[in-house]
Amino acid sequence: MLRRSLIKAAAVAAFVGAIGLSNAALAADKVNVQLDWVVRGNHAMFFVGKEKGFFAKNDIDVAEIRKGSGSPDAMRLVGNENADFGFGDLPTLAVARSQNVPVVALAAVNQHSPLAVISLAKTVKLAKPSDLKGLTIGIHPAGSTYIFFKGFLAANGLTEKDMTLNSVSPPYESYLLLGRVQTVVGYVDAEVPELEAKAGGPGSLSIMMGSDHGWKAYGSGLFTSQKMIKDKPEIVHRFVKAYREAFDYVVAHPEEAAEITAKAAPGYADKKDVLLAQIKADIASTFTSPDTKEHGLGWMTKTQWEETLKTLTDQGVLKTALSADDVFTDTFLAKE
């Protein structure tokens, strides 16, 4: 009788445990992520976080990671709740915020802007901003690269009249490689590895970094909507926690991160080497700062955001006055 009771009790306990496990599994919050563009190395955190279980450990189910059509569109999609989290250029987020798009930065992936003006070294050598005078510049007429370029010109006493601007669309490298333009505006952690692969390898490009010539601003980062922060702060906290864990893993294991991303992103099976080059470019030049060394990857400060906003305002990019508190929060970075 006792044995039968014990068996029955064990069965009940197992059943209750199974229900508990089932409920735990169901408790994972499903979210969607909106990227700024096609998949790049600095998007690896989303794919690594999913593959290595960082999101699952924090009860997050990343249902979709959607490619995008530019940072402004990514901001709007997250702002109007068509996606829960996004990734894009943070100065562009400030511009979107000034236009009443309700988005807020959660982490600065690129502590320094990776935007640059790029040419083929055999054709044009770029040493200083004034070297752009008289050149034909390939520029996308909307989005983060144009916001950067307007600010870059203003910071260096130049105007669009000093050069010829040709509207280009991705892939930008084709315009440069075919000689249709003499320079393009792009990211050292995105277009540069693609261009080098086709232009002759390291040393084949002449690169003038915006951060070396007056463009003092954060690069790209993680963001969400004001409504998400207000209504679902615990999900935001767990997502940021998982994302930062994945970020640490990407930096510690760049080759594996590139392999995971190449396998997970449709159409990227043969692009591991480019993804790896993009990740390594960021590790070398944009992921870290004195702030991240003290507080961890992705960290943001009010002081740096104020400098970013001042850069945008002084250079005529930001027309409406904003405070740092309007565009970012460190609540979820600091919360344990």
mmCIF file of C-alpha atoms in Angstrom:
data_model
loop_
_atom_site.group_PDB
_atom_site.id
_atom_site.type_symbol
_atom_site.label_atom_id
_atom_site.label_comp_id
_atom_site.label_asym_id
_atom_site.label_seq_id
_atom_site.Cartn_x
_atom_site.Cartn_y
_atom_site.Cartn_z
ATOM 1 C CA MET A 1 0.000 0.000 0.000
ATOM 2 C CA LEU A 2 2.819 2.329 0.964
ATOM 3 C CA ARG A 3 4.680 1.455 -2.247
ATOM 4 C CA ARG A 4 1.553 2.190 -4.306
ATOM 5 C CA SER A 5 1.112 5.539 -2.526
ATOM 6 C CA LEU A 6 4.727 6.441 -3.155
ATOM 7 C CA ILE A 7 4.377 5.553 -6.830
ATOM 8 C CA LYS A 8 1.206 7.627 -7.047
ATOM 9 C CA ALA A 9 2.898 10.565 -5.287
ATOM 10 C CA ALA A 10 5.866 10.329 -7.615
ATOM 11 C CA ALA A 11 3.575 10.299 -10.634
ATOM 12 C CA VAL A 12 1.720 13.354 -9.366
ATOM 13 C CA ALA A 13 5.006 15.135 -8.691
ATOM 14 C CA ALA A 14 6.267 14.267 -12.166
ATOM 15 C CA PHE A 15 3.023 15.523 -13.690
ATOM 16 C CA VAL A 16 3.181 18.782 -11.732
ATOM 17 C CA GLY A 17 6.828 19.137 -12.674
ATOM 18 C CA ALA A 18 5.994 18.583 -16.327
ATOM 19 C CA ILE A 19 3.333 21.268 -16.145
ATOM 20 C CA GLY A 20 5.850 23.573 -14.513
ATOM 21 C CA LEU A 21 8.397 22.923 -17.231
ATOM 22 C CA SER A 22 5.762 23.426 -19.882
ATOM 23 C CA ASN A 23 4.688 26.705 -18.313
ATOM 24 C CA ALA A 24 8.324 27.792 -18.074
ATOM 25 C CA ALA A 25 8.795 27.060 -21.741
ATOM 26 C CA LEU A 26 5.651 28.968 -22.580
ATOM 27 C CA ALA A 27 6.827 31.875 -20.417
ATOM 28 C CA ALA A 28 9.563 32.860 -22.873
ATOM 29 C CA ASP A 29 8.622 36.230 -24.341
ATOM 30 C CA LYS A 30 8.579 36.280 -28.123
ATOM 31 C CA VAL A 31 10.181 39.334 -29.747
ATOM 32 C CA ASN A 32 11.152 40.474 -33.234
ATOM 33 C CA VAL A 33 14.324 42.340 -34.169
ATOM 34 C CA GLN A 34 14.592 44.884 -36.987
ATOM 35 C CA LEU A 35 18.049 45.389 -38.518
ATOM 36 C CA ASP A 36 19.121 48.561 -40.254
ATOM 37 C CA TRP A 37 20.392 46.810 -43.362
ATOM 38 C CA VAL A 38 21.436 43.463 -44.768
ATOM 39 C CA VAL A 39 23.292 41.270 -42.284
ATOM 40 C CA ARG A 40 26.717 42.537 -41.208
ATOM 41 C CA GLY A 41 29.303 41.590 -38.625
ATOM 42 C CA ASN A 42 27.957 43.939 -35.959
ATOM 43 C CA HIS A 43 24.610 42.124 -36.161
ATOM 44 C CA ALA A 44 26.250 38.888 -34.980
ATOM 45 C CA MET A 45 25.085 39.363 -31.381
ATOM 46 C CA PHE A 46 21.494 38.580 -32.334
ATOM 47 C CA PHE A 47 22.391 35.343 -34.117
ATOM 48 C CA VAL A 48 24.949 34.264 -31.511
ATOM 49 C CA GLY A 49 22.555 35.098 -28.690
ATOM 50 C CA LYS A 50 19.953 32.852 -30.253
ATOM 51 C CA GLU A 51 22.289 29.989 -31.215
ATOM 52 C CA LYS A 52 24.236 29.882 -27.946
ATOM 53 C CA GLY A 53 21.146 30.155 -25.759
ATOM 54 C CA PHE A 54 21.761 33.562 -24.180
ATOM 55 C CA PHE A 55 18.278 34.759 -25.073
ATOM 56 C CA ALA A 56 16.621 31.495 -24.076
ATOM 57 C CA LYS A 57 18.395 31.574 -20.705
ATOM 58 C CA ASN A 58 16.786 34.959 -20.123
ATOM 59 C CA ASP A 59 13.330 33.745 -21.197
ATOM 60 C CA ILE A 60 13.451 35.521 -24.543
ATOM 61 C CA ASP A 61 12.411 33.906 -27.828
ATOM 62 C CA VAL A 62 13.812 35.873 -30.781
ATOM 63 C CA ALA A 63 11.249 34.887 -33.387
ATOM 64 C CA GLU A 64 12.557 36.951 -36.308
ATOM 65 C CA ILE A 65 15.672 38.929 -37.203
ATOM 66 C CA ARG A 66 14.583 41.015 -40.169
ATOM 67 C CA LYS A 67 16.911 42.690 -42.631
ATOM 68 C CA GLY A 68 16.259 46.358 -43.237
ATOM 69 C CA SER A 69 16.374 49.188 -45.736
ATOM 70 C CA GLY A 70 18.248 51.794 -43.702
ATOM 71 C CA SER A 71 18.414 53.162 -40.168
ATOM 72 C CA PRO A 72 15.547 55.678 -40.604
ATOM 73 C CA ASP A 73 13.190 52.886 -41.655
ATOM 74 C CA ALA A 74 14.347 50.697 -38.762
ATOM 75 C CA MET A 75 13.595 53.539 -36.330
ATOM 76 C CA ARG A 76 10.107 54.012 -37.735
ATOM 77 C CA LEU A 77 9.296 50.291 -37.686
ATOM 78 C CA VAL A 78 10.296 49.957 -34.044
ATOM 79 C CA GLY A 79 8.698 53.275 -33.123
ATOM 80 C CA ASN A 80 5.341 52.199 -34.528
ATOM 81 C CA GLU A 81 5.602 48.759 -32.875
ATOM 82 C CA ASN A 82 6.128 46.680 -36.003
ATOM 83 C CA ALA A 83 9.206 45.289 -34.239
ATOM 84 C CA ASP A 84 10.212 45.141 -30.578
ATOM 85 C CA PHE A 85 13.936 45.896 -30.816
ATOM 86 C CA GLY A 86 16.101 47.405 -33.516
ATOM 87 C CA PHE A 87 19.673 48.023 -34.538
ATOM 88 C CA GLY A 88 20.830 51.152 -36.330
ATOM 89 C CA ASP A 89 22.919 54.293 -36.460
ATOM 90 C CA LEU A 90 22.522 56.191 -33.177
ATOM 91 C CA PRO A 91 22.997 59.718 -34.569
ATOM 92 C CA THR A 92 20.188 58.825 -36.984
ATOM 93 C CA LEU A 93 18.127 57.776 -33.949
ATOM 94 C CA ALA A 94 18.613 61.264 -32.528
ATOM 95 C CA VAL A 95 17.401 62.773 -35.810
ATOM 96 C CA ALA A 96 14.399 60.422 -35.777
ATOM 97 C CA ARG A 97 13.673 61.377 -32.172
ATOM 98 C CA SER A 98 13.670 65.055 -33.145
ATOM 99 C CA GLN A 99 11.026 64.123 -35.711
ATOM 100 C CA ASN A 100 8.832 62.568 -32.995
ATOM 101 C CA VAL A 101 9.705 58.946 -33.723
ATOM 102 C CA PRO A 102 9.435 57.414 -30.200
ATOM 103 C CA VAL A 103 12.658 55.357 -30.042
ATOM 104 C CA VAL A 104 15.301 55.156 -27.315
ATOM 105 C CA ALA A 105 18.883 53.868 -27.440
ATOM 106 C CA LEU A 106 19.682 50.930 -25.133
ATOM 107 C CA ALA A 107 23.330 50.168 -25.961
ATOM 108 C CA ALA A 108 26.068 51.737 -28.086
ATOM 109 C CA VAL A 109 27.716 48.922 -30.007
ATOM 110 C CA ASN A 110 30.082 51.246 -31.874
ATOM 111 C CA GLN A 111 31.628 53.576 -29.295
ATOM 112 C CA HIS A 112 33.235 55.500 -32.159
ATOM 113 C CA SER A 113 31.567 56.090 -35.503
ATOM 114 C CA PRO A 114 32.697 53.594 -38.164
ATOM 115 C CA LEU A 115 31.652 55.949 -40.976
ATOM 116 C CA ALA A 116 34.284 57.085 -43.454
ATOM 117 C CA VAL A 117 34.913 58.443 -46.933
ATOM 118 C CA ILE A 118 36.515 55.745 -49.088
ATOM 119 C CA SER A 119 38.388 55.731 -52.397
ATOM 120 C CA LEU A 120 40.563 53.364 -54.416
ATOM 121 C CA ALA A 121 44.138 54.111 -53.331
ATOM 122 C CA LYS A 122 45.452 53.775 -56.893
ATOM 123 C CA THR A 123 43.052 56.495 -58.054
ATOM 124 C CA VAL A 124 42.657 58.984 -55.194
ATOM 125 C CA LYS A 125 44.579 59.363 -51.933
ATOM 126 C CA LEU A 126 42.531 60.862 -49.089
ATOM 127 C CA ALA A 127 44.626 62.504 -46.384
ATOM 128 C CA LYS A 128 42.505 65.480 -45.321
ATOM 129 C CA PRO A 129 38.913 66.670 -45.851
ATOM 130 C CA SER A 130 39.930 69.319 -48.389
ATOM 131 C CA ASP A 131 41.078 66.481 -50.670
ATOM 132 C CA LEU A 132 37.396 65.972 -51.478
ATOM 133 C CA LYS A 133 37.183 69.257 -53.374
ATOM 134 C CA GLY A 134 36.382 68.679 -57.034
ATOM 135 C CA LEU A 135 35.779 64.943 -56.610
ATOM 136 C CA THR A 136 32.704 62.919 -57.542
ATOM 137 C CA ILE A 137 31.203 61.472 -54.355
ATOM 138 C CA GLY A 138 28.848 58.501 -54.320
ATOM 139 C CA ILE A 139 26.288 59.028 -51.568
ATOM 140 C CA HIS A 140 22.962 57.462 -50.661
ATOM 141 C CA PRO A 141 20.555 60.431 -50.509
ATOM 142 C CA ALA A 142 18.858 59.305 -47.290
ATOM 143 C CA GLY A 143 19.843 57.563 -44.134
ATOM 144 C CA SER A 144 22.830 57.413 -41.827
ATOM 145 C CA THR A 145 25.547 57.946 -44.440
ATOM 146 C CA TYR A 146 24.044 61.217 -45.640
ATOM 147 C CA ILE A 147 23.454 62.464 -42.093
ATOM 148 C CA PHE A 148 27.105 61.716 -41.383
ATOM 149 C CA PHE A 149 28.351 63.330 -44.595
ATOM 150 C CA LYS A 150 26.469 66.594 -44.025
ATOM 151 C CA GLY A 151 27.940 66.840 -40.546
ATOM 152 C CA PHE A 152 31.402 65.869 -41.766
ATOM 153 C CA LEU A 153 31.379 68.633 -44.393
ATOM 154 C CA ALA A 154 30.161 71.241 -41.911
ATOM 155 C CA ALA A 155 32.814 70.242 -39.377
ATOM 156 C CA ASN A 156 35.524 70.790 -41.957
ATOM 157 C CA GLY A 157 34.371 74.011 -43.608
ATOM 158 C CA LEU A 158 33.144 72.330 -46.772
ATOM 159 C CA THR A 159 29.824 72.369 -48.625
ATOM 160 C CA GLU A 160 28.220 70.131 -51.194
ATOM 161 C CA LYS A 161 29.053 72.760 -53.821
ATOM 162 C CA ASP A 162 32.753 71.919 -53.376
ATOM 163 C CA MET A 163 32.210 68.543 -55.044
ATOM 164 C CA THR A 164 29.817 66.590 -57.236
ATOM 165 C CA LEU A 165 27.378 64.297 -55.432
ATOM 166 C CA ASN A 166 26.039 61.285 -57.302
ATOM 167 C CA SER A 167 23.170 59.325 -55.810
ATOM 168 C CA VAL A 168 24.064 55.657 -55.353
ATOM 169 C CA SER A 169 22.294 52.652 -53.920
ATOM 170 C CA PRO A 170 23.749 49.458 -52.443
ATOM 171 C CA PRO A 171 25.968 47.751 -53.284
ATOM 172 C CA TYR A 172 28.029 50.975 -53.186
ATOM 173 C CA GLU A 173 31.252 49.199 -54.124
ATOM 174 C CA SER A 174 30.148 48.617 -57.696
ATOM 175 C CA TYR A 175 30.078 52.375 -58.385
ATOM 176 C CA LEU A 176 33.594 52.806 -57.039
ATOM 177 C CA LEU A 177 35.065 49.715 -58.657
ATOM 178 C CA LEU A 178 33.602 50.630 -62.058
ATOM 179 C CA GLY A 179 34.918 54.194 -61.838
ATOM 180 C CA ARG A 180 31.503 55.831 -61.849
ATOM 181 C CA VAL A 181 32.443 57.791 -58.709
ATOM 182 C CA GLN A 182 35.807 58.598 -57.150
ATOM 183 C CA THR A 183 34.765 58.105 -53.537
ATOM 184 C CA VAL A 184 31.890 56.608 -51.578
ATOM 185 C CA VAL A 185 30.671 57.124 -48.042
ATOM 186 C CA GLY A 186 30.469 53.910 -46.067
ATOM 187 C CA TYR A 187 31.258 51.917 -42.956
ATOM 188 C CA VAL A 188 34.722 50.549 -42.189
ATOM 189 C CA ASP A 189 32.999 47.576 -40.561
ATOM 190 C CA ALA A 190 30.722 46.912 -43.540
ATOM 191 C CA GLU A 191 31.600 48.283 -46.982
ATOM 192 C CA VAL A 192 35.392 48.252 -46.457
ATOM 193 C CA PRO A 193 35.781 44.452 -46.130
ATOM 194 C CA GLU A 194 33.486 43.979 -49.130
ATOM 195 C CA LEU A 195 35.445 46.530 -51.165
ATOM 196 C CA GLU A 196 38.861 45.209 -50.183
ATOM 197 C CA ALA A 197 37.840 41.709 -51.187
ATOM 198 C CA LYS A 198 37.173 42.985 -54.711
ATOM 199 C CA ALA A 199 39.751 45.767 -55.017
ATOM 200 C CA GLY A 200 42.933 43.872 -54.190
ATOM 201 C CA GLY A 201 42.956 43.288 -50.452
ATOM 202 C CA PRO A 202 44.353 45.338 -47.548
ATOM 203 C CA GLY A 203 45.962 48.552 -48.721
ATOM 204 C CA SER A 204 43.858 48.814 -51.860
ATOM 205 C CA LEU A 205 41.660 51.525 -50.339
ATOM 206 C CA SER A 206 42.269 55.030 -49.055
ATOM 207 C CA ILE A 207 40.086 55.599 -45.988
ATOM 208 C CA MET A 208 39.360 58.891 -44.238
ATOM 209 C CA MET A 209 37.587 58.266 -40.923
ATOM 210 C CA GLY A 210 34.962 60.751 -39.845
ATOM 211 C CA SER A 211 35.986 60.286 -36.209
ATOM 212 C CA ASP A 212 39.454 61.609 -37.089
ATOM 213 C CA HIS A 213 38.027 64.765 -38.624
ATOM 214 C CA GLY A 214 35.373 66.268 -36.364
ATOM 215 C CA TRP A 215 32.605 63.639 -36.399
ATOM 216 C CA LYS A 216 32.489 62.907 -32.667
ATOM 217 C CA ALA A 217 29.500 60.645 -32.202
ATOM 218 C CA TYR A 218 28.426 57.142 -31.287
ATOM 219 C CA GLY A 219 28.070 54.691 -34.150
ATOM 220 C CA SER A 220 25.356 52.024 -34.321
ATOM 221 C CA GLY A 221 23.551 50.392 -31.448
ATOM 222 C CA LEU A 222 20.554 48.663 -29.941
ATOM 223 C CA PHE A 223 17.259 50.483 -29.425
ATOM 224 C CA THR A 224 13.593 49.991 -28.637
ATOM 225 C CA SER A 225 10.411 52.066 -28.408
ATOM 226 C CA GLN A 226 9.296 54.289 -25.563
ATOM 227 C CA LYS A 227 6.169 52.160 -25.275
ATOM 228 C CA MET A 228 8.203 48.965 -24.854
ATOM 229 C CA ILE A 229 10.178 50.577 -22.030
ATOM 230 C CA LYS A 230 7.018 51.841 -20.363
ATOM 231 C CA ASP A 231 4.850 48.732 -20.743
ATOM 232 C CA LYS A 232 7.375 45.867 -20.691
ATOM 233 C CA PRO A 233 10.499 46.976 -18.811
ATOM 234 C CA GLU A 234 11.285 43.467 -17.575
ATOM 235 C CA ILE A 235 11.434 42.137 -21.137
ATOM 236 C CA VAL A 236 13.719 45.015 -22.092
ATOM 237 C CA HIS A 237 15.955 44.264 -19.097
ATOM 238 C CA ARG A 238 16.235 40.566 -19.947
ATOM 239 C CA PHE A 239 16.799 41.265 -23.630
ATOM 240 C CA VAL A 240 19.606 43.761 -22.957
ATOM 241 C CA LYS A 241 21.196 41.365 -20.462
ATOM 242 C CA ALA A 242 21.184 38.528 -23.014
ATOM 243 C CA TYR A 243 22.397 40.827 -25.781
ATOM 244 C CA ARG A 244 25.387 41.974 -23.740
ATOM 245 C CA GLU A 245 26.257 38.376 -22.899
ATOM 246 C CA ALA A 246 26.186 37.593 -26.620
ATOM 247 C CA PHE A 247 28.269 40.720 -27.307
ATOM 248 C CA ASP A 248 30.971 39.475 -24.919
ATOM 249 C CA TYR A 249 30.922 36.111 -26.682
ATOM 250 C CA VAL A 250 31.260 37.646 -30.156
ATOM 251 C CA VAL A 251 34.333 39.619 -29.121
ATOM 252 C CA ALA A 252 35.896 36.590 -27.420
ATOM 253 C CA HIS A 253 35.073 34.207 -30.286
ATOM 254 C CA PRO A 254 34.917 36.212 -33.551
ATOM 255 C CA GLU A 255 35.474 33.244 -35.874
ATOM 256 C CA GLU A 256 32.694 31.203 -34.288
ATOM 257 C CA ALA A 257 30.441 34.276 -34.298
ATOM 258 C CA ALA A 258 31.038 34.751 -38.025
ATOM 259 C CA GLU A 259 30.341 31.063 -38.667
ATOM 260 C CA ILE A 260 27.100 31.110 -36.646
ATOM 261 C CA THR A 261 25.916 34.252 -38.442
ATOM 262 C CA ALA A 262 26.812 32.887 -41.883
ATOM 263 C CA LYS A 263 24.837 29.708 -41.213
ATOM 264 C CA ALA A 264 21.830 31.464 -39.706
ATOM 265 C CA ALA A 265 21.375 34.339 -42.156
ATOM 266 C CA PRO A 266 19.717 33.301 -45.448
ATOM 267 C CA GLY A 267 22.097 33.647 -48.392
ATOM 268 C CA TYR A 268 25.229 34.042 -46.256
ATOM 269 C CA ALA A 269 26.621 30.516 -46.357
ATOM 270 C CA ASP A 270 29.693 31.643 -48.322
ATOM 271 C CA LYS A 271 30.221 34.981 -46.548
ATOM 272 C CA LYS A 272 31.895 33.865 -43.327
ATOM 273 C CA ASP A 273 35.200 35.499 -44.291
ATOM 274 C CA VAL A 274 33.575 38.881 -44.984
ATOM 275 C CA LEU A 275 31.571 38.714 -41.756
ATOM 276 C CA LEU A 276 34.734 37.838 -39.847
ATOM 277 C CA ALA A 277 36.585 40.777 -41.411
ATOM 278 C CA GLN A 278 33.734 43.074 -40.401
ATOM 279 C CA ILE A 279 33.752 41.813 -36.805
ATOM 280 C CA LYS A 280 37.526 42.129 -36.567
ATOM 281 C CA ALA A 281 37.374 45.692 -37.914
ATOM 282 C CA ASP A 282 34.967 46.594 -35.113
ATOM 283 C CA ILE A 283 37.017 44.820 -32.459
ATOM 284 C CA ALA A 284 40.065 46.755 -33.627
ATOM 285 C CA SER A 285 38.499 50.193 -33.802
ATOM 286 C CA THR A 286 34.926 50.726 -32.564
ATOM 287 C CA PHE A 287 33.646 48.264 -29.951
ATOM 288 C CA THR A 288 35.671 49.504 -26.987
ATOM 289 C CA SER A 289 36.348 52.764 -25.166
ATOM 290 C CA PRO A 290 37.431 53.813 -21.678
ATOM 291 C CA ASP A 291 33.741 53.572 -20.719
ATOM 292 C CA THR A 292 33.373 49.967 -21.894
ATOM 293 C CA LYS A 293 36.607 48.951 -20.213
ATOM 294 C CA GLU A 294 35.129 50.109 -16.928
ATOM 295 C CA HIS A 295 31.474 49.161 -17.370
ATOM 296 C CA GLY A 296 31.297 46.539 -20.126
ATOM 297 C CA LEU A 297 30.498 46.429 -23.829
ATOM 298 C CA GLY A 298 27.617 48.536 -25.061
ATOM 299 C CA TRP A 299 27.909 51.098 -22.277
ATOM 300 C CA MET A 300 26.613 54.618 -22.868
ATOM 301 C CA THR A 301 27.084 57.803 -20.899
ATOM 302 C CA LYS A 302 25.113 61.022 -20.682
ATOM 303 C CA THR A 303 28.314 62.972 -21.305
ATOM 304 C CA GLN A 304 29.043 61.186 -24.587
ATOM 305 C CA TRP A 305 25.430 61.490 -25.707
ATOM 306 C CA GLU A 306 25.530 65.218 -24.982
ATOM 307 C CA GLU A 307 28.648 65.455 -27.146
ATOM 308 C CA THR A 308 26.939 63.470 -29.908
ATOM 309 C CA LEU A 309 23.921 65.786 -29.792
ATOM 310 C CA LYS A 310 26.161 68.855 -29.760
ATOM 311 C CA THR A 311 27.992 67.552 -32.838
ATOM 312 C CA LEU A 312 24.690 67.052 -34.647
ATOM 313 C CA THR A 313 23.363 70.475 -33.619
ATOM 314 C CA ASP A 314 26.559 72.437 -34.298
ATOM 315 C CA GLN A 315 26.898 70.879 -37.734
ATOM 316 C CA GLY A 316 23.318 71.653 -38.736
ATOM 317 C CA VAL A 317 22.101 68.058 -38.786
ATOM 318 C CA LEU A 318 19.776 68.270 -35.788
ATOM 319 C CA LYS A 319 17.240 71.073 -36.101
ATOM 320 C CA THR A 320 15.284 70.489 -32.879
ATOM 321 C CA ALA A 321 16.966 70.732 -29.490
ATOM 322 C CA LEU A 322 17.129 67.448 -27.589
ATOM 323 C CA SER A 323 18.562 66.414 -24.253
ATOM 324 C CA ALA A 324 20.507 63.215 -23.720
ATOM 325 C CA ASP A 325 17.615 61.899 -21.613
ATOM 326 C CA ASP A 326 15.364 62.148 -24.677
ATOM 327 C CA VAL A 327 17.417 59.711 -26.729
ATOM 328 C CA PHE A 328 18.975 57.130 -24.433
ATOM 329 C CA THR A 329 18.612 55.233 -21.173
ATOM 330 C CA ASP A 330 21.271 53.446 -19.150
ATOM 331 C CA THR A 331 18.674 51.893 -16.811
ATOM 332 C CA PHE A 332 18.915 48.478 -18.414
ATOM 333 C CA LEU A 333 22.686 48.561 -18.729
ATOM 334 C CA ALA A 334 23.119 49.238 -15.030
ATOM 335 C CA LYS A 335 20.361 47.003 -13.689
ATOM 336 C CA GLU A 336 21.419 43.571 -12.471
#
